[in-house]
Coordinates of C-alpha atoms and ligand atoms in Angstrom, one line a residue:
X16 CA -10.3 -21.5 9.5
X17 CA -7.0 -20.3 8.5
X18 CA -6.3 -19.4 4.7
X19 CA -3.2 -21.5 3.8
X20 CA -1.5 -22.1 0.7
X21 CA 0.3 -25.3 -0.1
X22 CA 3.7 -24.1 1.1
X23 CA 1.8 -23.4 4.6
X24 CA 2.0 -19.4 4.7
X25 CA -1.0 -18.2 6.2
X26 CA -3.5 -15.0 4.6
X27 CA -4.4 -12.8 7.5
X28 CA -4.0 -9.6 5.5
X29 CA -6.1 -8.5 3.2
X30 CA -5.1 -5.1 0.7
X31 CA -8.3 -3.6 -0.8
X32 CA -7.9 -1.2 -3.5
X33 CA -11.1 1.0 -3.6
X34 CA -10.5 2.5 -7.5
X35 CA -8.3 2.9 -10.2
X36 CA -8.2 7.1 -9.7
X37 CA -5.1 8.9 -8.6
X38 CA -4.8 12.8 -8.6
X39 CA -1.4 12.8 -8.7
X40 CA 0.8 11.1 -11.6
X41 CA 4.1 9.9 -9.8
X42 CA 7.1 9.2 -11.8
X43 CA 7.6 6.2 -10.7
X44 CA 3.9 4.9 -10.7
X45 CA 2.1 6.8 -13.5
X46 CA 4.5 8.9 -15.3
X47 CA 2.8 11.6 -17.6
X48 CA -0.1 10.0 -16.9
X49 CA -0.1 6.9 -19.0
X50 CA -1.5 4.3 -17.0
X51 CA -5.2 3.8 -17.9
X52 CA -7.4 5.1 -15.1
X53 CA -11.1 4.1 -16.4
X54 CA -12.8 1.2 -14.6
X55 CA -16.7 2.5 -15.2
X56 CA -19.0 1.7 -12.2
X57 CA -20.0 -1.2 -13.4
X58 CA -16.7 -2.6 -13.7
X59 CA -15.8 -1.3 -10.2
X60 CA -17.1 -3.7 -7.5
X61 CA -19.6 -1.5 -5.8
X62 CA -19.7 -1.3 -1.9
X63 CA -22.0 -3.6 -1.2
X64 CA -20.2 -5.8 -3.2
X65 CA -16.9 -5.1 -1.8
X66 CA -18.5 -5.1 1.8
X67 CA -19.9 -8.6 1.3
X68 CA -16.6 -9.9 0.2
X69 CA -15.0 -8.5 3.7
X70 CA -17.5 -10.0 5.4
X71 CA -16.9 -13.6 4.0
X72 CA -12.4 -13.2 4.7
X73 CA -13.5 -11.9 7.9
X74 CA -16.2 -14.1 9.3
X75 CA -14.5 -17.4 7.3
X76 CA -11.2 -16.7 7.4
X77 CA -10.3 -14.6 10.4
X78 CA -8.4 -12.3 8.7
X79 CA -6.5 -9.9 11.0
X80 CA -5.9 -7.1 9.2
X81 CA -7.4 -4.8 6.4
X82 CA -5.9 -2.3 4.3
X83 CA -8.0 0.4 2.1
X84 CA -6.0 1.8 -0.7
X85 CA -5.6 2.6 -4.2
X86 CA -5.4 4.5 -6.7
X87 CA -6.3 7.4 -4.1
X88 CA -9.2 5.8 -1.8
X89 CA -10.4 9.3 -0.3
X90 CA -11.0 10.3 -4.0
X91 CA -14.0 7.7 -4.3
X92 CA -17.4 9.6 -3.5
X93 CA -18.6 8.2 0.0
X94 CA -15.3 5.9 0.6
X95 CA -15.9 7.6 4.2
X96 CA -19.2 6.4 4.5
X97 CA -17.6 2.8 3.3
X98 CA -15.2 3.1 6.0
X99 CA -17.6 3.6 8.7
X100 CA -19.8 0.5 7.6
X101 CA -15.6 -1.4 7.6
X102 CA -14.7 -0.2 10.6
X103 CA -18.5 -1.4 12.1
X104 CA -17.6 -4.6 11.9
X105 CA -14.4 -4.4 13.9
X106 CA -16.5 -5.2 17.1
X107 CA -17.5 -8.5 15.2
X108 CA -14.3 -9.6 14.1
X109 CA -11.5 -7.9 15.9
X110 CA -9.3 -6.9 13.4
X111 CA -6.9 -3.9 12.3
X112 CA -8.2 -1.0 10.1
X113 CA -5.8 0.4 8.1
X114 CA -5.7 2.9 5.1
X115 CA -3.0 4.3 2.3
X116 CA -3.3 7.6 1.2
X117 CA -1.4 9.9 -0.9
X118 CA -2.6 12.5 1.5
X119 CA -3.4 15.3 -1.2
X120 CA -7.7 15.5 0.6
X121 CA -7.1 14.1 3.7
X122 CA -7.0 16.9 6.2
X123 CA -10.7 16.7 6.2
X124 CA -11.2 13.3 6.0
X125 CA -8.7 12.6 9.4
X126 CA -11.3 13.4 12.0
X127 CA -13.7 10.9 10.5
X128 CA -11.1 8.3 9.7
X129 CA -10.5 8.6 13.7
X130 CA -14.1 8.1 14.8
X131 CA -14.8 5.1 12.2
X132 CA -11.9 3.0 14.0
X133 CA -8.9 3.5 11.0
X134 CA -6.3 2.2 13.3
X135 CA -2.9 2.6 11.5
X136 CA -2.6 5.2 8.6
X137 CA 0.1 5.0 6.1
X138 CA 0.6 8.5 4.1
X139 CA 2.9 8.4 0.9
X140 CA 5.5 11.5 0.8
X141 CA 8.6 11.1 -1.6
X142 CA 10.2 14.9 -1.0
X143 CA 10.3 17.2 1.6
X144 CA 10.9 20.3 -1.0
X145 CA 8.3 21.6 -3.1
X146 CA 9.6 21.7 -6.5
X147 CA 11.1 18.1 -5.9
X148 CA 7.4 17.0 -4.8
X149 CA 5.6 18.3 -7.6
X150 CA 8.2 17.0 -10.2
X151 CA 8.0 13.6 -8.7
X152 CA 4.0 13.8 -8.0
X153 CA 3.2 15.4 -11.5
X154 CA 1.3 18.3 -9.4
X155 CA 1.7 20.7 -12.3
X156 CA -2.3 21.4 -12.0
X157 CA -2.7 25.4 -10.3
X158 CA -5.3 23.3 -7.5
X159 CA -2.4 20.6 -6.8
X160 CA 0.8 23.1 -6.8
X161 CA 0.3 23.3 -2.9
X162 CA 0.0 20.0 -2.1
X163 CA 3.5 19.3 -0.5
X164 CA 2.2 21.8 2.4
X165 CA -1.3 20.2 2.7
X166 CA 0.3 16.9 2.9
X167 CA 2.8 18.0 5.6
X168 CA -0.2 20.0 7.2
X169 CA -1.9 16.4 7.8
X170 CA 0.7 14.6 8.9
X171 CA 1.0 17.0 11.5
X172 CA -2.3 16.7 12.5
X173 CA -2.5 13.2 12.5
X174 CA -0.1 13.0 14.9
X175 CA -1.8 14.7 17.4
X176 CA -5.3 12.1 16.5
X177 CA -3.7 8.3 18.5
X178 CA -3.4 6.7 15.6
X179 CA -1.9 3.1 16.7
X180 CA 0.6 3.8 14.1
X181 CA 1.2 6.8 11.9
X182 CA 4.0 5.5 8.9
X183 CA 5.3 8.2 6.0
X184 CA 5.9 6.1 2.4
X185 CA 9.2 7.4 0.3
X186 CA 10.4 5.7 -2.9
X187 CA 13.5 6.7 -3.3
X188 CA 14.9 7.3 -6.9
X189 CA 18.7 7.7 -8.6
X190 CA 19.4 11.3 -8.9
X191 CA 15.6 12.3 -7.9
X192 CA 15.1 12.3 -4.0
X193 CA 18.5 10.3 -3.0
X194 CA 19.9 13.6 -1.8
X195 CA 17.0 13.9 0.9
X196 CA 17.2 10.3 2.6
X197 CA 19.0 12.6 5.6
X198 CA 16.3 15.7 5.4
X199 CA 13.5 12.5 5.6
X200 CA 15.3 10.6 8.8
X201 CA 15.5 14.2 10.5
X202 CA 12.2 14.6 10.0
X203 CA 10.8 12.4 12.4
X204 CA 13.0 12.9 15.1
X205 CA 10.9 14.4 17.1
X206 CA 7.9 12.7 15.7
X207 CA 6.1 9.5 16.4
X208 CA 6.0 8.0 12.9
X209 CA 7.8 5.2 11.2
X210 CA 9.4 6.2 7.8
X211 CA 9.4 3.8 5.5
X212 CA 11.7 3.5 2.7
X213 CA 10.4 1.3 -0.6
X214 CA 12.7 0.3 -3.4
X215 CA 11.3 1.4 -6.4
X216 CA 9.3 -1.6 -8.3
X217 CA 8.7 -2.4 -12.1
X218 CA 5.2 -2.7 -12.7
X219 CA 3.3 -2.7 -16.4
X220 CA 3.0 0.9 -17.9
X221 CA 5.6 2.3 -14.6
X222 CA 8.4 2.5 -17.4
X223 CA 10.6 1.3 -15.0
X224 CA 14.3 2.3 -15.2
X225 CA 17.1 0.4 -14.0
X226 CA 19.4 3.5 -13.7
X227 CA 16.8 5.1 -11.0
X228 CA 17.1 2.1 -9.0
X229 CA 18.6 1.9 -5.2
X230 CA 18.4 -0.1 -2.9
X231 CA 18.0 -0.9 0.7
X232 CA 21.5 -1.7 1.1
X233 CA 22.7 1.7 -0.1
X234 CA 20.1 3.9 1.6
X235 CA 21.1 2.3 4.9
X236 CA 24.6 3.0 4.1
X237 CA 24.0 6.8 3.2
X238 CA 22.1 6.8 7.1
X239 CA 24.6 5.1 8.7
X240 CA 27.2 8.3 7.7
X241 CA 24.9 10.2 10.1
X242 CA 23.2 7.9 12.5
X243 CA 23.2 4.8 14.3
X244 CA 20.5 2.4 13.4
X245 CA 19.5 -0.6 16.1
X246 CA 17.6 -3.2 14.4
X247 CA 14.2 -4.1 15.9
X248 CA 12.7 -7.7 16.0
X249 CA 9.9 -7.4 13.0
X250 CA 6.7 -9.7 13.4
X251 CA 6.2 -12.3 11.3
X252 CA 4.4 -11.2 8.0
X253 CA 6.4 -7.6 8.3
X254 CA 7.4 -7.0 5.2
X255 CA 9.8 -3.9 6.3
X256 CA 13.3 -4.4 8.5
X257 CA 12.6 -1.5 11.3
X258 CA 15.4 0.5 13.0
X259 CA 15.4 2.5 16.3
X260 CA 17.8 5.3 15.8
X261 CA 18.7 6.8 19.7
X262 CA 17.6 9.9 20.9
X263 CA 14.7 9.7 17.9
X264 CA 10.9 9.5 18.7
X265 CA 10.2 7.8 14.7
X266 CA 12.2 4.8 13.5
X267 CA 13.0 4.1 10.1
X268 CA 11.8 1.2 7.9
X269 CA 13.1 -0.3 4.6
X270 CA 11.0 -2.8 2.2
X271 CA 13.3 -4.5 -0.3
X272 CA 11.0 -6.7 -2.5
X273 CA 13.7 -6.2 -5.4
X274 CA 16.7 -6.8 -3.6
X275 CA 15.6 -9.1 -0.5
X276 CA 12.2 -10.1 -1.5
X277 CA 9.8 -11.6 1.3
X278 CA 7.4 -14.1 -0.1
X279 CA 9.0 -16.9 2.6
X280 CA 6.3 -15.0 4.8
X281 CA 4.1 -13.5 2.7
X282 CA 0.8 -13.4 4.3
X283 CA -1.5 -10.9 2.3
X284 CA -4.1 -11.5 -0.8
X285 CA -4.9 -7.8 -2.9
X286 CA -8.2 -7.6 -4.3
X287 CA -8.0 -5.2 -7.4
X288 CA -10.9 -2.2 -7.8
X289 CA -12.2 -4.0 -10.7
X290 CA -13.1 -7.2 -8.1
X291 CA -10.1 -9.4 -9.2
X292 CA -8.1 -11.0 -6.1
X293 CA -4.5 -10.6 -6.8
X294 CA -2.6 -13.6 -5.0
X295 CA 1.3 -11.5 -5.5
X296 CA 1.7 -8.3 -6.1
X297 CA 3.8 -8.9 -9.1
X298 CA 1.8 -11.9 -10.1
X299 CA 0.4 -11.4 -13.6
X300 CA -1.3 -15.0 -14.8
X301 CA -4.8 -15.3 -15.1
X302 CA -3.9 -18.4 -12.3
X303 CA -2.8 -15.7 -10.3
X304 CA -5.4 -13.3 -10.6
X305 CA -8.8 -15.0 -9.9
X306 CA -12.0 -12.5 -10.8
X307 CA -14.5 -12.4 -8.2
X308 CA -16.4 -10.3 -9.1
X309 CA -18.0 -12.4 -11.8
X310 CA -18.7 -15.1 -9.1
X311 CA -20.4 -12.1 -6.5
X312 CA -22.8 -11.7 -9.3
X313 CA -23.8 -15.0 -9.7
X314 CA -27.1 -14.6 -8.0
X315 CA -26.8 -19.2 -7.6
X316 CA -23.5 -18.3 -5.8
X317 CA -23.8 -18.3 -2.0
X318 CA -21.1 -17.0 0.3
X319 CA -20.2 -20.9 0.8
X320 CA -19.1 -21.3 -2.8
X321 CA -17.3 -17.5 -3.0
X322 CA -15.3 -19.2 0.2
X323 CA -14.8 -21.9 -1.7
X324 CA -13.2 -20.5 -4.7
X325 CA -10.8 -18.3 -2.3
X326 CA -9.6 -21.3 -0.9
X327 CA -9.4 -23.3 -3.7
X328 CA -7.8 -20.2 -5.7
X329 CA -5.1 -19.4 -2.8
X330 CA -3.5 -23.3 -3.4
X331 CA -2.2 -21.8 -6.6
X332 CA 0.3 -19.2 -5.0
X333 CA 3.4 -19.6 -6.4
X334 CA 6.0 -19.9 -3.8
X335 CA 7.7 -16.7 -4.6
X336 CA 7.6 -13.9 -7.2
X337 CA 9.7 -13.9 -10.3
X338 CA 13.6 -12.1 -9.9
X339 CA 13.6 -8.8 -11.4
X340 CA 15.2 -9.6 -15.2
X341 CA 11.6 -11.5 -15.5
X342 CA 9.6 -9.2 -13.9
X343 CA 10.2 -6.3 -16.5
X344 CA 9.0 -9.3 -19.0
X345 CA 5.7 -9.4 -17.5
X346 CA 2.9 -8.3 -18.2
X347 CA 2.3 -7.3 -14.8
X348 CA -1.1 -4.7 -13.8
X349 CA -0.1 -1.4 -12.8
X350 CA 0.4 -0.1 -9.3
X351 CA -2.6 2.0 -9.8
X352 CA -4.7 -0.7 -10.9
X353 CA -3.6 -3.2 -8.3
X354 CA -3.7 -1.1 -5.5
X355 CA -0.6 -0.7 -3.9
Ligands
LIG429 N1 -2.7 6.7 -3.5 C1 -2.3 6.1 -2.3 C2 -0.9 6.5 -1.9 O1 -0.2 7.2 -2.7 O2 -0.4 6.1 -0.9 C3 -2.4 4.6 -2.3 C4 -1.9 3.8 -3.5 S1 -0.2 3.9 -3.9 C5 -0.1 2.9 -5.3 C6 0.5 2.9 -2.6 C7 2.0 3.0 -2.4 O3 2.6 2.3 -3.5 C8 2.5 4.3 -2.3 O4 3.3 4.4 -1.1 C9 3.5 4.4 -3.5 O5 4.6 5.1 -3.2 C10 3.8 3.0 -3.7 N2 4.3 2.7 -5.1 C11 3.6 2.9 -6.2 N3 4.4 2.6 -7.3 C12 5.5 2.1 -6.8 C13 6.7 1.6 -7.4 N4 6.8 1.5 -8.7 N5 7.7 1.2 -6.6 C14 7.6 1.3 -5.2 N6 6.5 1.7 -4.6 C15 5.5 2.2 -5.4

């Protein structure tokens, strides 16, 4: 049975956000730190839990794809383990594995991430120079300081690992990282990866700032000084325009949801680390963000009823997200907490 709301956009992609915890404080996520990282376990859905849940958008809903991310998934104790019992059911229900990652701990991880049927892997990189990644990422800590290497270091390896699709995440911010759109296209030139450019979002506790803000338009513009880009034919639910640049092995990707949002064909549910399924990324109503977790522990709730209350819950979508003057009004979870 497909998952439709009333405006008749189909849910085949689920985002799951395994915890709260990030190791690295991003300027434009967490700056200095403030957003509150402290779900306790018992406020965390728990794996079984979270497992069951998958289970029932899988096996009722046919979902298609599923995304682990965060906060930093890898830094939840046994998240591999988790993924092994995910990507077990792949044989079951034919879907896409997928995973986010800041990439700070997941050298180690990438072997097993391979063997448990990850499919496509998403790592998040906002500079290319050392001082400029640890302003951005907060890495002031002596253990994080090398991180920009490690995270190049595992990019490289996971290129060499048949991913179906390796993709590198950049914000790009006023006056920050601007001046290395070029220094990021360059970089996978020779490399099998799809570079993805994000506009920088407000979310609660992100301290947002308008004069940070750029947007697809002008990105494109600074590329287009250096390189011509060939627009490829994106899939419905895509929520990034992809270009081909020639002679380039990577293509480059821009997601506008400030200044071309795509809600017309939004197709993706979020459920938050503390069990509550998000129907928008930006939404922020209680209407909007439906707690399962308190219906999973109703021991007189079957998986019929949880089914139930996704489908009746998903009729409430609104049919697209605020514009942005409203969203810095809102109350809005952060990016940490949602899972992004
Ligand atoms: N820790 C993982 C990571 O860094 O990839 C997963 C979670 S992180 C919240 C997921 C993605 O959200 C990252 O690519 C990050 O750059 C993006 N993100 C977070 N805050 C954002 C914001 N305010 N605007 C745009 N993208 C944002």
């Amino acid at each position: 049975m497909n998952l439709e709301d009333k405006f008749g956009r189909e849910h085949n992609y689920l985002r799951v956000s395994l915890t709260d915890r990030c190791n690295l404080k991003c300027i434009y996520c967490n700056p200095m730190g403030k957003v509150s990282q402290k779900l306790n376990r018992n406020e965390l859905l728990s794996f079984d839990e979270l497992k069951r849940l998958i289970r029932i958008f899988l096996s009722e809903f046919g979902i298609k794809k599923i995304r682990l991310t965060g906060g930093e998934p890898l830094l939840r104790k046994d998240s591999d383990k988790f993924i092994r019992s995910i990507g077990e059911l792949k044989t079951l229900y034919g879907f896409e594995l997928a995973l986010t990652t800041n990439g700070t701990i997941l050298k180690n991880y990438l072997p097993a991430l391979k063997l448990y049927g990850v499919d496509r892997l998403n790592i998040s990189l906002d500079s290319l120079k050392p001082l400029n990644y640890n302003y951005i990422t907060g890495c002031n800590d002596s253990h994080l300081s090398n991180s920009l290497k490690y995270v190049i270091d595992s990019i490289k390896i996971a290129e060499t690992m048949n991913f179906k699709e390796l993709k590198i995440n950049t914000v790009i911010l006023k006056g920050i990282n601007d001046n290395e759109v070029i220094d990021f296209v360059n970089f996978i030139k020779n490399r099998d990866i799809t570079l993805r450019f994000i506009e920088y979002m407000p979310f609660g506790d992100n301290e947002w700032m308008k004069d940070r803000f750029i947007c697809t338009d002008e990105i494109i513009e600074k590329i287009k000084k250096y390189f011509d880009l060939e627009k490829e034919n994106d899939c419905y639910g895509s929520v990034a325009e992809t270009y081909r640049i020639s002679n380039f092995k990577g293509k480059v990707g821009f997601i506008s949801p400030i200044s071309s949002h795509f809600c017309k064909s939004c197709n993706r549910l979020r459920i938050k680390a503390n069990g509550k399924m998000k129907l928008c990324l930006f939404s922020s109503s209680s209407k909007e963000e439906i707690d399962l977790k308190g219906y999973l522990r109703d021991p007189s709730l079957t998986d019929s009823d949880i089914k139930q209350v996704i489908m009746s819950s998903v009729l409430n979508k609104e049919k697209e997200h605020a514009p942005i003057d409203e969203l810095l009004k809102l109350k809005n979870s952060s990016m940490l907490n949602t899972g992004g």
